[in-house]
mmCIF file of C-alpha atoms in Angstrom:
data_model
loop_
_atom_site.group_PDB
_atom_site.id
_atom_site.type_symbol
_atom_site.label_atom_id
_atom_site.label_comp_id
_atom_site.label_asym_id
_atom_site.label_seq_id
_atom_site.Cartn_x
_atom_site.Cartn_y
_atom_site.Cartn_z
ATOM 1 C CA MET A 1 8.003 10.049 -37.001
ATOM 2 C CA LYS A 2 6.522 11.635 -40.107
ATOM 3 C CA LEU A 3 5.352 15.250 -39.977
ATOM 4 C CA THR A 4 3.444 17.125 -42.660
ATOM 5 C CA VAL A 5 2.811 20.848 -42.447
ATOM 6 C CA LEU A 6 -0.901 21.327 -43.156
ATOM 7 C CA LEU A 7 -0.840 24.986 -42.240
ATOM 8 C CA ASP A 8 1.711 27.764 -41.736
ATOM 9 C CA ASN A 9 2.050 31.473 -42.509
ATOM 10 C CA ASN A 10 4.355 30.546 -45.356
ATOM 11 C CA THR A 11 3.708 28.706 -48.642
ATOM 12 C CA TYR A 12 6.181 27.417 -51.229
ATOM 13 C CA THR A 13 6.362 29.020 -54.666
ATOM 14 C CA GLY A 14 4.746 26.750 -57.251
ATOM 15 C CA GLN A 15 2.885 24.634 -54.687
ATOM 16 C CA TYR A 16 -0.717 25.833 -54.477
ATOM 17 C CA TYR A 17 -1.839 25.178 -50.951
ATOM 18 C CA LEU A 18 -3.629 27.576 -48.602
ATOM 19 C CA GLY A 19 -1.627 29.449 -45.997
ATOM 20 C CA GLU A 20 -2.715 31.699 -43.121
ATOM 21 C CA PRO A 21 -1.164 33.073 -39.930
ATOM 22 C CA GLY A 22 -1.730 29.873 -38.001
ATOM 23 C CA LEU A 23 -0.282 26.404 -37.504
ATOM 24 C CA CYS A 24 -1.340 22.810 -38.006
ATOM 25 C CA TYR A 25 0.926 19.750 -38.192
ATOM 26 C CA TYR A 26 -0.165 16.222 -39.178
ATOM 27 C CA ILE A 27 2.020 13.752 -37.258
ATOM 28 C CA GLU A 28 2.403 10.021 -37.662
ATOM 29 C CA GLU A 29 4.418 8.326 -34.925
ATOM 30 C CA GLY A 30 4.242 4.544 -34.502
ATOM 31 C CA ASN A 31 0.578 3.589 -34.504
ATOM 32 C CA LEU A 32 -0.551 7.135 -33.624
ATOM 33 C CA THR A 33 -1.907 9.654 -36.090
ATOM 34 C CA MET A 34 -2.478 13.100 -34.602
ATOM 35 C CA LEU A 35 -2.593 16.839 -35.154
ATOM 36 C CA LEU A 36 -0.735 19.578 -33.357
ATOM 37 C CA ASP A 37 -3.205 22.488 -33.553
ATOM 38 C CA THR A 38 -5.780 23.216 -36.221
ATOM 39 C CA GLY A 39 -5.018 26.702 -37.507
ATOM 40 C CA TYR A 40 -7.535 29.561 -37.668
ATOM 41 C CA SER A 41 -9.984 28.435 -40.377
ATOM 42 C CA ASP A 42 -10.842 25.453 -42.578
ATOM 43 C CA ALA A 43 -7.667 25.923 -44.639
ATOM 44 C CA PHE A 44 -5.985 22.804 -43.139
ATOM 45 C CA LEU A 45 -9.054 20.741 -44.095
ATOM 46 C CA LYS A 46 -8.602 21.817 -47.728
ATOM 47 C CA ASN A 47 -4.865 21.210 -47.732
ATOM 48 C CA ALA A 48 -4.971 17.759 -46.091
ATOM 49 C CA PRO A 49 -6.333 15.632 -49.003
ATOM 50 C CA LYS A 50 -4.014 17.343 -51.476
ATOM 51 C CA LEU A 51 -1.093 16.345 -49.247
ATOM 52 C CA GLY A 52 -2.259 12.761 -48.793
ATOM 53 C CA CYS A 53 -3.224 13.252 -45.136
ATOM 54 C CA ASP A 54 -6.365 11.389 -44.125
ATOM 55 C CA LEU A 55 -7.951 13.345 -41.283
ATOM 56 C CA SER A 56 -10.362 10.469 -40.549
ATOM 57 C CA LYS A 57 -7.345 8.616 -39.155
ATOM 58 C CA VAL A 58 -6.620 11.301 -36.576
ATOM 59 C CA GLN A 59 -6.827 9.837 -33.085
ATOM 60 C CA LYS A 60 -5.558 12.792 -31.059
ATOM 61 C CA ILE A 61 -5.333 16.527 -31.318
ATOM 62 C CA ALA A 62 -2.855 18.297 -29.067
ATOM 63 C CA LEU A 63 -3.492 21.995 -28.615
ATOM 64 C CA SER A 64 -0.360 24.020 -27.990
ATOM 65 C CA HIS A 65 -2.431 26.789 -26.353
ATOM 66 C CA GLY A 66 -5.802 28.474 -26.559
ATOM 67 C CA HIS A 67 -5.347 31.256 -29.118
ATOM 68 C CA ASN A 68 -7.709 31.113 -32.098
ATOM 69 C CA ASP A 69 -4.949 30.822 -34.738
ATOM 70 C CA HIS A 70 -4.282 27.387 -33.232
ATOM 71 C CA THR A 71 -7.767 26.304 -32.147
ATOM 72 C CA GLY A 72 -10.111 27.933 -34.685
ATOM 73 C CA GLY A 73 -10.028 25.029 -37.115
ATOM 74 C CA LEU A 74 -11.738 22.798 -34.584
ATOM 75 C CA VAL A 75 -15.036 24.521 -35.394
ATOM 76 C CA TYR A 76 -14.766 23.599 -39.093
ATOM 77 C CA MET A 77 -13.519 20.094 -38.328
ATOM 78 C CA ALA A 78 -16.555 19.467 -36.101
ATOM 79 C CA LYS A 79 -18.896 20.679 -38.859
ATOM 80 C CA THR A 80 -17.462 18.458 -41.599
ATOM 81 C CA MET A 81 -16.613 15.179 -39.795
ATOM 82 C CA ASN A 82 -17.380 13.139 -36.750
ATOM 83 C CA ILE A 83 -14.723 13.875 -34.119
ATOM 84 C CA SER A 84 -16.561 12.334 -31.157
ATOM 85 C CA GLY A 85 -13.903 9.648 -30.811
ATOM 86 C CA VAL A 86 -10.940 12.025 -31.137
ATOM 87 C CA GLU A 87 -8.973 12.713 -27.969
ATOM 88 C CA VAL A 88 -8.170 16.412 -27.558
ATOM 89 C CA LEU A 89 -5.338 17.245 -25.201
ATOM 90 C CA ALA A 90 -4.926 20.719 -23.702
ATOM 91 C CA HIS A 91 -3.947 22.658 -20.583
ATOM 92 C CA PRO A 92 -6.867 23.374 -18.164
ATOM 93 C CA GLU A 93 -6.580 27.161 -18.830
ATOM 94 C CA ALA A 94 -6.568 26.883 -22.617
ATOM 95 C CA PHE A 95 -10.266 27.681 -22.982
ATOM 96 C CA LEU A 96 -10.497 30.738 -20.724
ATOM 97 C CA PRO A 97 -11.556 33.889 -22.651
ATOM 98 C CA LYS A 98 -8.560 35.801 -24.037
ATOM 99 C CA ARG A 99 -8.336 39.280 -25.572
ATOM 100 C CA ASN A 100 -5.562 41.331 -27.138
ATOM 101 C CA ASP A 101 -4.496 44.787 -25.997
ATOM 102 C CA ASN A 102 -7.109 46.386 -28.300
ATOM 103 C CA GLY A 103 -9.862 44.374 -26.664
ATOM 104 C CA ARG A 104 -10.371 41.954 -29.575
ATOM 105 C CA MET A 105 -11.228 38.445 -28.402
ATOM 106 C CA PHE A 106 -8.711 35.895 -29.692
ATOM 107 C CA GLY A 107 -9.233 32.841 -27.553
ATOM 108 C CA SER A 108 -10.644 29.466 -28.586
ATOM 109 C CA PRO A 109 -13.986 29.818 -30.411
ATOM 110 C CA LEU A 110 -15.119 26.631 -28.653
ATOM 111 C CA SER A 111 -15.499 26.621 -24.886
ATOM 112 C CA GLU A 112 -14.317 23.769 -22.695
ATOM 113 C CA ASP A 113 -17.877 22.499 -22.300
ATOM 114 C CA GLU A 114 -18.572 22.626 -26.018
ATOM 115 C CA LEU A 115 -15.387 20.774 -26.876
ATOM 116 C CA ASP A 116 -16.002 18.214 -24.167
ATOM 117 C CA LYS A 117 -19.330 17.401 -25.848
ATOM 118 C CA LEU A 118 -17.833 17.177 -29.317
ATOM 119 C CA THR A 119 -14.672 15.184 -28.483
ATOM 120 C CA CYS A 120 -12.942 13.212 -25.760
ATOM 121 C CA LEU A 121 -11.307 16.120 -23.932
ATOM 122 C CA GLU A 122 -8.327 15.572 -21.663
ATOM 123 C CA LEU A 123 -6.889 18.455 -19.635
ATOM 124 C CA SER A 124 -3.521 18.209 -17.990
ATOM 125 C CA THR A 125 -0.750 20.376 -16.557
ATOM 126 C CA GLU A 126 1.584 17.386 -16.432
ATOM 127 C CA PRO A 127 3.443 15.719 -19.310
ATOM 128 C CA VAL A 128 1.395 13.107 -21.196
ATOM 129 C CA TRP A 129 3.206 10.381 -23.125
ATOM 130 C CA LEU A 130 1.379 9.811 -26.440
ATOM 131 C CA THR A 131 3.690 6.997 -27.558
ATOM 132 C CA ASP A 132 6.861 5.586 -26.074
ATOM 133 C CA LYS A 133 8.794 8.307 -27.941
ATOM 134 C CA LEU A 134 6.406 11.261 -28.218
ATOM 135 C CA VAL A 135 5.333 13.384 -25.262
ATOM 136 C CA TRP A 136 3.143 16.409 -24.709
ATOM 137 C CA LEU A 137 5.027 18.538 -22.196
ATOM 138 C CA GLY A 138 2.169 19.993 -20.138
ATOM 139 C CA GLU A 139 2.730 23.306 -18.351
ATOM 140 C CA ILE A 140 6.168 24.738 -18.995
ATOM 141 C CA PRO A 141 8.173 26.003 -15.978
ATOM 142 C CA ARG A 142 9.561 29.503 -16.537
ATOM 143 C CA VAL A 143 13.165 28.950 -15.576
ATOM 144 C CA HIS A 144 15.165 31.324 -17.778
ATOM 145 C CA GLU A 145 15.341 34.925 -16.525
ATOM 146 C CA TRP A 146 14.822 36.451 -19.995
ATOM 147 C CA GLU A 147 11.617 34.415 -20.469
ATOM 148 C CA LYS A 148 10.056 34.658 -17.018
ATOM 149 C CA ASN A 149 7.689 37.572 -17.560
ATOM 150 C CA LEU A 150 6.349 36.967 -21.052
ATOM 151 C CA THR A 151 2.735 38.056 -21.536
ATOM 152 C CA ILE A 152 0.392 38.675 -24.436
ATOM 153 C CA GLY A 153 -2.958 40.375 -24.003
ATOM 154 C CA GLU A 154 -5.276 39.418 -21.172
ATOM 155 C CA ALA A 155 -7.056 36.296 -19.967
ATOM 156 C CA ALA A 156 -10.220 36.069 -17.927
ATOM 157 C CA ASP A 157 -10.129 34.550 -14.471
ATOM 158 C CA SER A 158 -13.137 32.377 -15.343
ATOM 159 C CA GLU A 159 -15.404 31.568 -18.278
ATOM 160 C CA ASP A 160 -17.817 34.422 -17.407
ATOM 161 C CA GLY A 161 -15.112 36.946 -18.243
ATOM 162 C CA GLU A 162 -15.860 39.325 -15.372
ATOM 163 C CA GLU A 163 -12.290 39.636 -14.082
ATOM 164 C CA TRP A 164 -9.186 39.913 -16.308
ATOM 165 C CA HIS A 165 -5.406 39.783 -15.832
ATOM 166 C CA ARG A 166 -2.277 40.017 -17.993
ATOM 167 C CA ASP A 167 -1.970 36.652 -19.752
ATOM 168 C CA SER A 168 1.333 34.818 -19.299
ATOM 169 C CA VAL A 169 -0.257 31.984 -21.313
ATOM 170 C CA PRO A 170 0.378 29.164 -18.795
ATOM 171 C CA ASP A 171 -1.550 26.949 -21.253
ATOM 172 C CA ASP A 172 1.289 27.182 -23.792
ATOM 173 C CA SER A 173 2.927 23.774 -24.292
ATOM 174 C CA ALA A 174 4.695 21.722 -26.982
ATOM 175 C CA LEU A 175 5.618 18.205 -28.091
ATOM 176 C CA ALA A 176 8.953 16.432 -27.759
ATOM 177 C CA LEU A 177 10.200 13.354 -29.605
ATOM 178 C CA LYS A 178 12.905 11.048 -28.258
ATOM 179 C CA THR A 179 15.335 9.972 -30.988
ATOM 180 C CA ASP A 180 18.664 8.187 -30.969
ATOM 181 C CA LYS A 181 20.229 11.561 -31.932
ATOM 182 C CA GLY A 182 18.649 13.524 -29.107
ATOM 183 C CA VAL A 183 15.368 15.341 -28.485
ATOM 184 C CA PHE A 184 13.341 16.910 -31.289
ATOM 185 C CA VAL A 185 10.986 19.657 -30.067
ATOM 186 C CA ILE A 186 7.781 20.590 -31.904
ATOM 187 C CA THR A 187 6.263 23.911 -30.850
ATOM 188 C CA GLY A 188 3.066 25.770 -31.586
ATOM 189 C CA CYS A 189 3.800 29.361 -30.592
ATOM 190 C CA SER A 190 6.239 29.281 -27.627
ATOM 191 C CA HIS A 191 4.495 31.914 -25.522
ATOM 192 C CA SER A 192 6.054 30.162 -22.570
ATOM 193 C CA GLY A 193 9.498 30.847 -24.052
ATOM 194 C CA ILE A 194 11.359 28.704 -26.539
ATOM 195 C CA CYS A 195 14.307 28.231 -24.179
ATOM 196 C CA ASN A 196 11.971 27.191 -21.357
ATOM 197 C CA ILE A 197 10.307 24.716 -23.700
ATOM 198 C CA ILE A 198 13.595 23.189 -24.814
ATOM 199 C CA THR A 199 14.791 22.903 -21.222
ATOM 200 C CA ARG A 200 11.554 21.204 -20.209
ATOM 201 C CA ALA A 201 11.716 18.817 -23.222
ATOM 202 C CA LEU A 202 15.286 17.745 -22.371
ATOM 203 C CA GLU A 203 14.283 17.206 -18.727
ATOM 204 C CA VAL A 204 11.136 15.180 -19.475
ATOM 205 C CA CYS A 205 12.954 13.079 -22.081
ATOM 206 C CA ASN A 206 15.962 12.621 -19.775
ATOM 207 C CA ASP A 207 18.374 13.544 -22.553
ATOM 208 C CA GLN A 208 20.518 16.703 -22.680
ATOM 209 C CA ARG A 209 21.116 16.405 -26.456
ATOM 210 C CA LEU A 210 18.969 18.708 -28.620
ATOM 211 C CA TYR A 211 18.503 17.183 -32.049
ATOM 212 C CA GLY A 212 16.316 19.944 -33.363
ATOM 213 C CA VAL A 213 13.346 22.290 -33.034
ATOM 214 C CA MET A 214 10.433 22.942 -35.364
ATOM 215 C CA GLY A 215 7.575 25.374 -35.004
ATOM 216 C CA GLY A 216 6.605 28.849 -33.838
ATOM 217 C CA MET A 217 9.143 30.432 -31.494
ATOM 218 C CA HIS A 218 7.344 33.757 -30.933
ATOM 219 C CA LEU A 219 10.512 35.682 -31.643
ATOM 220 C CA THR A 220 8.923 38.625 -33.418
ATOM 221 C CA SER A 221 11.840 41.049 -33.486
ATOM 222 C CA LEU A 222 15.601 40.940 -33.240
ATOM 223 C CA ASP A 223 15.977 42.140 -29.646
ATOM 224 C CA GLU A 224 17.749 41.134 -26.441
ATOM 225 C CA ARG A 225 15.417 38.198 -25.782
ATOM 226 C CA SER A 226 15.761 36.755 -29.270
ATOM 227 C CA GLU A 227 19.540 37.239 -29.117
ATOM 228 C CA LYS A 228 19.624 35.220 -25.898
ATOM 229 C CA ALA A 229 17.356 32.541 -27.391
ATOM 230 C CA ILE A 230 19.638 32.208 -30.429
ATOM 231 C CA ALA A 231 22.694 31.971 -28.177
ATOM 232 C CA PHE A 232 20.953 29.354 -26.056
ATOM 233 C CA MET A 233 20.231 27.194 -29.086
ATOM 234 C CA GLU A 234 23.710 27.795 -30.478
ATOM 235 C CA HIS A 235 25.168 26.369 -27.240
ATOM 236 C CA LEU A 236 23.138 23.153 -27.654
ATOM 237 C CA HIS A 237 24.342 22.541 -31.260
ATOM 238 C CA PRO A 238 21.101 21.317 -32.836
ATOM 239 C CA THR A 239 21.359 19.279 -36.047
ATOM 240 C CA ILE A 240 18.184 20.716 -37.608
ATOM 241 C CA LEU A 241 16.226 23.899 -36.887
ATOM 242 C CA TYR A 242 12.915 24.851 -38.518
ATOM 243 C CA PRO A 243 11.602 28.190 -37.182
ATOM 244 C CA ALA A 244 8.035 28.727 -38.344
ATOM 245 C CA HIS A 245 4.760 30.615 -37.897
ATOM 246 C CA CYS A 246 5.537 33.454 -35.459
ATOM 247 C CA THR A 247 9.332 33.626 -35.944
ATOM 248 C CA CYS A 248 10.187 36.805 -37.872
ATOM 249 C CA PHE A 249 12.523 37.045 -40.857
ATOM 250 C CA GLU A 250 15.133 39.094 -38.988
ATOM 251 C CA VAL A 251 15.486 36.375 -36.336
ATOM 252 C CA ARG A 252 15.720 33.633 -38.949
ATOM 253 C CA ALA A 253 18.349 35.618 -40.817
ATOM 254 C CA GLU A 254 20.358 36.096 -37.641
ATOM 255 C CA MET A 255 20.208 32.340 -36.993
ATOM 256 C CA VAL A 256 21.598 31.707 -40.464
ATOM 257 C CA LYS A 257 24.267 34.371 -39.996
ATOM 258 C CA ARG A 258 25.342 32.662 -36.746
ATOM 259 C CA GLY A 259 25.711 29.305 -38.524
ATOM 260 C CA LEU A 260 22.627 27.553 -37.132
ATOM 261 C CA PRO A 261 21.192 24.798 -39.400
ATOM 262 C CA VAL A 262 18.013 26.647 -40.401
ATOM 263 C CA GLY A 263 15.534 25.166 -42.864
ATOM 264 C CA VAL A 264 12.482 26.723 -44.526
ATOM 265 C CA VAL A 265 9.017 25.725 -43.273
ATOM 266 C CA ALA A 266 5.939 26.099 -45.476
ATOM 267 C CA VAL A 267 2.639 24.402 -46.165
ATOM 268 C CA GLY A 268 3.311 21.051 -47.803
ATOM 269 C CA MET A 269 6.672 20.442 -46.127
ATOM 270 C CA LYS A 270 7.183 16.812 -45.130
ATOM 271 C CA LEU A 271 9.721 15.806 -42.520
ATOM 272 C CA GLU A 272 10.709 12.302 -41.465
ATOM 273 C CA ILE A 273 12.803 11.632 -38.384
#
């Protein structure tokens, strides 16, 4: 598998790509070329040609969840290229209206119906194998006590937005890659809990070895939950660890302090596994 970071909050010094608080990964695995998420704006479209990534080759787009910092780029992609043959994979609740605690809407700018007309939309709560090694994990069971009650903002009960509830983001998912060294997990934002995601990935891949993790872990402060998440990963002895996007500096620093193999993620990073 080859992975190129088209978009992240972070950029490398001396490499002049666009960054924003969002995420987009260009992934090549076997005969498949795909994206995980599309960021917030058209920034990933501008970065792609500079990084040698041909977006016309993209066959699938997996959406980790429905927030606009992961789905917003679809609007710009649809305006600049024909994506009618692209398969878009998401959870059935990914396109429900979402708002933060201040009432600002931050769900997908495209509705399920709009995206269904623009692309080949596939909705699933179950794991979907994209190649014989790469799988989209579907809905993530909340099995760890410290990650059972995670919520962010509110979600509507239906597209009309008349009734709202605290959003536990059941649409949050991730990718997992089977390797001869164990399972490599690729996350978008981990609203379902990074430990829950890792546990699900190991289960679906039928391998209890964690090779590594890359992506947003939604550990935004050094608190009890992040301490337990770090300890959980410590116990699994990953070979590589690339916290990105919504993983704060304090958590990354604590990972380094505890001896975890932490690498720096930024726009333009290329990883081959």
